[in-house]
C-alpha atoms as an extended CHARMM CRD file, in Angstrom:
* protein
*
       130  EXT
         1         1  UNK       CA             -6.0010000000      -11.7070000000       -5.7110000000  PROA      1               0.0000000000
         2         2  UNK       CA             -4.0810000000      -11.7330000000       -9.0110000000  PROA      2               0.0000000000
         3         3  UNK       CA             -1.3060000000      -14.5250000000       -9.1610000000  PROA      3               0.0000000000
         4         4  UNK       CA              1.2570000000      -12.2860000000      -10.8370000000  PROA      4               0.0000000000
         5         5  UNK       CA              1.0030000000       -9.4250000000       -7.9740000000  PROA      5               0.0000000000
         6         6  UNK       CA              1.3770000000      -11.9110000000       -5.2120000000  PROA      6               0.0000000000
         7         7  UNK       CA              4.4480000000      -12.9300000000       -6.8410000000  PROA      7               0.0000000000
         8         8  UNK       CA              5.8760000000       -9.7500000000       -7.4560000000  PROA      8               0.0000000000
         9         9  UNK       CA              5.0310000000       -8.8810000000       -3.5430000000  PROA      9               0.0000000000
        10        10  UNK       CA              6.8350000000      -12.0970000000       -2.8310000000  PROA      10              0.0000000000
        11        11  UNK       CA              9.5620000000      -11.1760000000       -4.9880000000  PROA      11              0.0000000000
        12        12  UNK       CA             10.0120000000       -7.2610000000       -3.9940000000  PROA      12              0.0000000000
        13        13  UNK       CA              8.6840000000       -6.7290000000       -0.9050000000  PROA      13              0.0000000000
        14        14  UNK       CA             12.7850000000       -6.8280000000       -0.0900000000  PROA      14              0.0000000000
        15        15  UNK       CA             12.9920000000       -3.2680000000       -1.7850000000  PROA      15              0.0000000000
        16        16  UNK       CA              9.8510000000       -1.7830000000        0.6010000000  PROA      16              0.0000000000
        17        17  UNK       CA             11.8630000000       -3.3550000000        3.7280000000  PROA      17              0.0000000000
        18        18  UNK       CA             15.5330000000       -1.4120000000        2.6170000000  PROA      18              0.0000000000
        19        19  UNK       CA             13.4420000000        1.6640000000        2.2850000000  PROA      19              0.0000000000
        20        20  UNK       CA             12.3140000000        1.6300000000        6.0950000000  PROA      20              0.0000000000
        21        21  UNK       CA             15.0270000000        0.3800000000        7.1170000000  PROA      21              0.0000000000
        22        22  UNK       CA             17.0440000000        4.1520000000        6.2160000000  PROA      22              0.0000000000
        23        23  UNK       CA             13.3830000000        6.2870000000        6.8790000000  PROA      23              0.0000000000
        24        24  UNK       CA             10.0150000000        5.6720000000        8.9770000000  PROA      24              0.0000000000
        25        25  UNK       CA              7.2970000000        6.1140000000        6.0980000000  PROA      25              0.0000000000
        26        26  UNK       CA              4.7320000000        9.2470000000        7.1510000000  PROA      26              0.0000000000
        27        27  UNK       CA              1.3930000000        7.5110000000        6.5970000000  PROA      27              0.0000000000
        28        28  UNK       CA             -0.4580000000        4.6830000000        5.3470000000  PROA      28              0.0000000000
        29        29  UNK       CA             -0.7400000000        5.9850000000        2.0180000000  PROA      29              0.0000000000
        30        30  UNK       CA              3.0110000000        6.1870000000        1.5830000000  PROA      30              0.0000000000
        31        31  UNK       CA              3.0660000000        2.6660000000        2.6600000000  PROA      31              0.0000000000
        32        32  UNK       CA              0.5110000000        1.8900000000        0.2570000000  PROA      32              0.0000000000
        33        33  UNK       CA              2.1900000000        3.6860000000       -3.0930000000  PROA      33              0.0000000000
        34        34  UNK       CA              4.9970000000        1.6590000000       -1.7860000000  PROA      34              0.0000000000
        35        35  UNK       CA              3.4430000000       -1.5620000000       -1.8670000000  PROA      35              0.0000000000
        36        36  UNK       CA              2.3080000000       -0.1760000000       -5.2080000000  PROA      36              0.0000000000
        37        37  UNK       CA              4.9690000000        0.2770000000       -6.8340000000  PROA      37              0.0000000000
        38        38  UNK       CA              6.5730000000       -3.4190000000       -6.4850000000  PROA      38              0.0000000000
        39        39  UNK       CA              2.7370000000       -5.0840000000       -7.8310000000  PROA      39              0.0000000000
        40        40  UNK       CA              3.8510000000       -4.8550000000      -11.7060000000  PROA      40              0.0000000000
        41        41  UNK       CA              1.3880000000       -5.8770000000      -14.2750000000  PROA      41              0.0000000000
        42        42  UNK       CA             -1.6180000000       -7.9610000000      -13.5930000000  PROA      42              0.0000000000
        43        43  UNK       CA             -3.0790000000      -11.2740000000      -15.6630000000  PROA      43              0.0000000000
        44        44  UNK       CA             -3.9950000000       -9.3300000000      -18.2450000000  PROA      44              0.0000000000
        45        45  UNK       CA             -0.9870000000       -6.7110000000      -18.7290000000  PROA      45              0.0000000000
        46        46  UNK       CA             -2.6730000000       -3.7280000000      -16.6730000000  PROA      46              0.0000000000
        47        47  UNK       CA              0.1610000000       -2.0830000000      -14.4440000000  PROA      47              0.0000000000
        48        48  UNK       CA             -0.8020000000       -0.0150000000      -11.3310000000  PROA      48              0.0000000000
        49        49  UNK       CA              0.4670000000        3.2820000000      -11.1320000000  PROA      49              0.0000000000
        50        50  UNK       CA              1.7870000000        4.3830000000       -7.5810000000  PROA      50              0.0000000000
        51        51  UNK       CA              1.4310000000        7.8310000000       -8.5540000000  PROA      51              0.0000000000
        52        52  UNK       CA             -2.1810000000        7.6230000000       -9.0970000000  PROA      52              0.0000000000
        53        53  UNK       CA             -3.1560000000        6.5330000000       -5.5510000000  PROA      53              0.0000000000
        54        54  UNK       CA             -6.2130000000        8.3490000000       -3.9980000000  PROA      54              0.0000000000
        55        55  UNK       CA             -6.8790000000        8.0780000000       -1.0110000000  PROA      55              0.0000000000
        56        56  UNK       CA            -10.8270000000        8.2290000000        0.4140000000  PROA      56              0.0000000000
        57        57  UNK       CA            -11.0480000000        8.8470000000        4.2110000000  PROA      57              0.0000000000
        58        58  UNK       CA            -14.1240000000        9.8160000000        5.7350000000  PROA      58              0.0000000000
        59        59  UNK       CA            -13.0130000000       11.5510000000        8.6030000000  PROA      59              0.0000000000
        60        60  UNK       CA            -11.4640000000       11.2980000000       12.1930000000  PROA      60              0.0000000000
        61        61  UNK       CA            -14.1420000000        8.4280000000       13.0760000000  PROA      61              0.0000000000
        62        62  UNK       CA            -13.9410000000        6.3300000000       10.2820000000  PROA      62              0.0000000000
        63        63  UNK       CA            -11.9640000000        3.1350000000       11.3050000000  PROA      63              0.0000000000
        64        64  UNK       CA            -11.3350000000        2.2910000000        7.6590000000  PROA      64              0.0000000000
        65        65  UNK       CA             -9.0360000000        4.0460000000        4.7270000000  PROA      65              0.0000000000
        66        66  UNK       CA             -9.6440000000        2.9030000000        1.3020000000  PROA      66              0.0000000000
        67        67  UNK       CA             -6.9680000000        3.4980000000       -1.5370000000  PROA      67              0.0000000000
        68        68  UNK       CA             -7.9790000000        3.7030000000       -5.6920000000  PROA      68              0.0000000000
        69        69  UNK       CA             -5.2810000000        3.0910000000       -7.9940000000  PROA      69              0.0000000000
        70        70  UNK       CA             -5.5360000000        3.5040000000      -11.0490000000  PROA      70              0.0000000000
        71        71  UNK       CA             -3.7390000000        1.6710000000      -14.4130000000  PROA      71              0.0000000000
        72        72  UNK       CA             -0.7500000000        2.9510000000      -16.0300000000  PROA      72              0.0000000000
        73        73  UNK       CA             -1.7790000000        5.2060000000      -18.7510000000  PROA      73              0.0000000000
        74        74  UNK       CA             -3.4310000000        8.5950000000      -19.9380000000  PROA      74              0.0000000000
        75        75  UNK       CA             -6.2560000000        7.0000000000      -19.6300000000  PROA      75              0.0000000000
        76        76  UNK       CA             -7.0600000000        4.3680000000      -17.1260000000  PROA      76              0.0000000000
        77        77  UNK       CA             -9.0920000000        0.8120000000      -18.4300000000  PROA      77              0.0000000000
        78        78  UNK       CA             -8.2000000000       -0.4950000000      -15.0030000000  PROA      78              0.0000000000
        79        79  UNK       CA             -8.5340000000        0.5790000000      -11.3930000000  PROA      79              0.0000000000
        80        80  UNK       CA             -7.6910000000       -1.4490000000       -7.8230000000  PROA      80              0.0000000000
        81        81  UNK       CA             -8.6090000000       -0.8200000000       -4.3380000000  PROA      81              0.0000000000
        82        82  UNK       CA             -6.2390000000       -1.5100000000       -1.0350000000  PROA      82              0.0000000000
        83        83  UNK       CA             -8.0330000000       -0.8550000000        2.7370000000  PROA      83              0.0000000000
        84        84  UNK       CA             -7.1260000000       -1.4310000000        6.0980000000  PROA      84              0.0000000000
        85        85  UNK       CA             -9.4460000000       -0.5230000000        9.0960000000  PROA      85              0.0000000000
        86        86  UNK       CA             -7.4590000000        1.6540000000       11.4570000000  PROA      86              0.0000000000
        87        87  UNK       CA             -7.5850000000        2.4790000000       15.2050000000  PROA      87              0.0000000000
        88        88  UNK       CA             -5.4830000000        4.3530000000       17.7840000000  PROA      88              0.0000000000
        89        89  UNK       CA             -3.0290000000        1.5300000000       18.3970000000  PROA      89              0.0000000000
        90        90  UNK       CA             -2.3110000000        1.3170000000       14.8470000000  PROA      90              0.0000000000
        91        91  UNK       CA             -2.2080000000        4.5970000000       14.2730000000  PROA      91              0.0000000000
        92        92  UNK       CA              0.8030000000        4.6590000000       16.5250000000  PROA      92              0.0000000000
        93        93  UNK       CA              3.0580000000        2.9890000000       13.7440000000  PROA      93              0.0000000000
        94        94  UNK       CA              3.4900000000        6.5250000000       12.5890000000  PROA      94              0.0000000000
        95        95  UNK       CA              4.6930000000        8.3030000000       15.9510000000  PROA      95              0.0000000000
        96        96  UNK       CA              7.7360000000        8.2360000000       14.5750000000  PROA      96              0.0000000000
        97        97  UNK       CA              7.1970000000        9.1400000000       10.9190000000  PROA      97              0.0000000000
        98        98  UNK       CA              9.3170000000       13.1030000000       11.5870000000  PROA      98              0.0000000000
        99        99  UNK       CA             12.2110000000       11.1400000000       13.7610000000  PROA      99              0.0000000000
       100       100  UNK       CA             15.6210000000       11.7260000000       12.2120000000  PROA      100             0.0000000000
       101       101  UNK       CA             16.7130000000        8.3140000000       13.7880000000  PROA      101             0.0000000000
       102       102  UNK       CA             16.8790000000        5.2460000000       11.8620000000  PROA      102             0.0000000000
       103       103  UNK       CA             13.7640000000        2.7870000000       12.3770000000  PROA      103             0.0000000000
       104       104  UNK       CA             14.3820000000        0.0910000000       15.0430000000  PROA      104             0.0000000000
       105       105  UNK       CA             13.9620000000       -3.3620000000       13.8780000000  PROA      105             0.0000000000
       106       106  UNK       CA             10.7490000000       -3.3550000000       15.3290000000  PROA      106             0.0000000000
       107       107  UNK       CA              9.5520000000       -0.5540000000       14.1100000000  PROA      107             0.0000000000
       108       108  UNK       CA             10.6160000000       -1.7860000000       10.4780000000  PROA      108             0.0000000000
       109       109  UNK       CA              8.4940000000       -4.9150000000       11.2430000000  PROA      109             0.0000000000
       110       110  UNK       CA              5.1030000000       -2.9260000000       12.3490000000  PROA      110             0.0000000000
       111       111  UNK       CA              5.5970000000       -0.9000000000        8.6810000000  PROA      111             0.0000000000
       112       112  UNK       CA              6.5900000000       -4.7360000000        6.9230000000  PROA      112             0.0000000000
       113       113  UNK       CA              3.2050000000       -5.7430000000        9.0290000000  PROA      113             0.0000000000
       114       114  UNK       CA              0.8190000000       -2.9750000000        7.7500000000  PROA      114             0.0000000000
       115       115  UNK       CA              2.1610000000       -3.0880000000        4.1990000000  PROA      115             0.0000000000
       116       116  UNK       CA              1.5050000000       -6.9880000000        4.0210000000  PROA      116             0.0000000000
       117       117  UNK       CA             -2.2340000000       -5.4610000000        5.2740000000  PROA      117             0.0000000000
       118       118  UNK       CA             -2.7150000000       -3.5140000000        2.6580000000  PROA      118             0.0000000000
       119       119  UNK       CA             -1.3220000000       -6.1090000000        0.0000000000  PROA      119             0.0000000000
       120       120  UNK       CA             -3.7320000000       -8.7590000000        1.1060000000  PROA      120             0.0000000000
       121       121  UNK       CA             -6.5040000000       -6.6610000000        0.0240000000  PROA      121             0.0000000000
       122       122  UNK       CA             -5.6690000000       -5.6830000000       -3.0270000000  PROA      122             0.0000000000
       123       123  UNK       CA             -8.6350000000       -6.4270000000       -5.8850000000  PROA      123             0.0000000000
       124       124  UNK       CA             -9.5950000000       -5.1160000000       -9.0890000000  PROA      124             0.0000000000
       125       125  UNK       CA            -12.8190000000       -3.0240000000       -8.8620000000  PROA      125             0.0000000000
       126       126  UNK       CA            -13.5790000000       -2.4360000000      -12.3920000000  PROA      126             0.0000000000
       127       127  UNK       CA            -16.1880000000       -3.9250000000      -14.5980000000  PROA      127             0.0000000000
       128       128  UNK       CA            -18.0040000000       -5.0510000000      -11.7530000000  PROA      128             0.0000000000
       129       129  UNK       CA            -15.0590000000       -7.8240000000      -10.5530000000  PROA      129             0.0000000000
       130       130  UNK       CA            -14.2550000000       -7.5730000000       -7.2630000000  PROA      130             0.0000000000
């Protein structure tokens, strides 16, 4: 894990809380442009770009998602991968994703709780470092 994303997580993961707190997010990969987005620049300077997230799902019976992200930039030097292995009971985080109602403090946590997920996986998968 890079030192300088852990502390921007550490840092920002404040402005991913406010957001739930007024919306429930719709999926895990909107959690994970969110975590994203607060990362910054790694060691070496390379920024992630939430906005270049792909997502890689191999179907209904696949227990585990795996995100790409690729660097800031026209063209990318740098790309990351996030996972999380999912099943029905975490799947259920998102029963709520269409409700109009503002997330319940415990619902906040669960998204807090599969954002940290994500986040703790977080490693560079280019030039063969993992």
């Amino acid at each position: 894990m890079d030192d300088n994303f852990t502390m921007n997580y550490i840092e920002n993961e404040y402005k991913i809380r406010k957001k739930y707190e007024g919306e429930h997010p719709l999926s895990y990969g909107e959690i994970a442009c969110d975590v994203v987005a607060i990362l910054g620049a790694d060691r070496q300077g390379f920024d992630p770009n939430p906005h270049k997230v792909t997502l890689i799902n191999n179907g209904p019976d696949e227990k585990l998602v795996l995100f790409v992200i690729a660097c800031k930039g026209d063209n990318p030097q740098r790309y990351w991968r996030m996972m999380i292995s999912t099943d029905e009971e975490k799947d259920k985080v998102f029963a709520n994703a269409h409700s109009k109602k503002t997330p319940t403090e415990e619902q906040i946590n669960r998204y807090m709780d599969v954002a940290f997920s994500l986040f703790q996986t977080v490693g560079c998968i280019t030039d063969g470092v993992y």
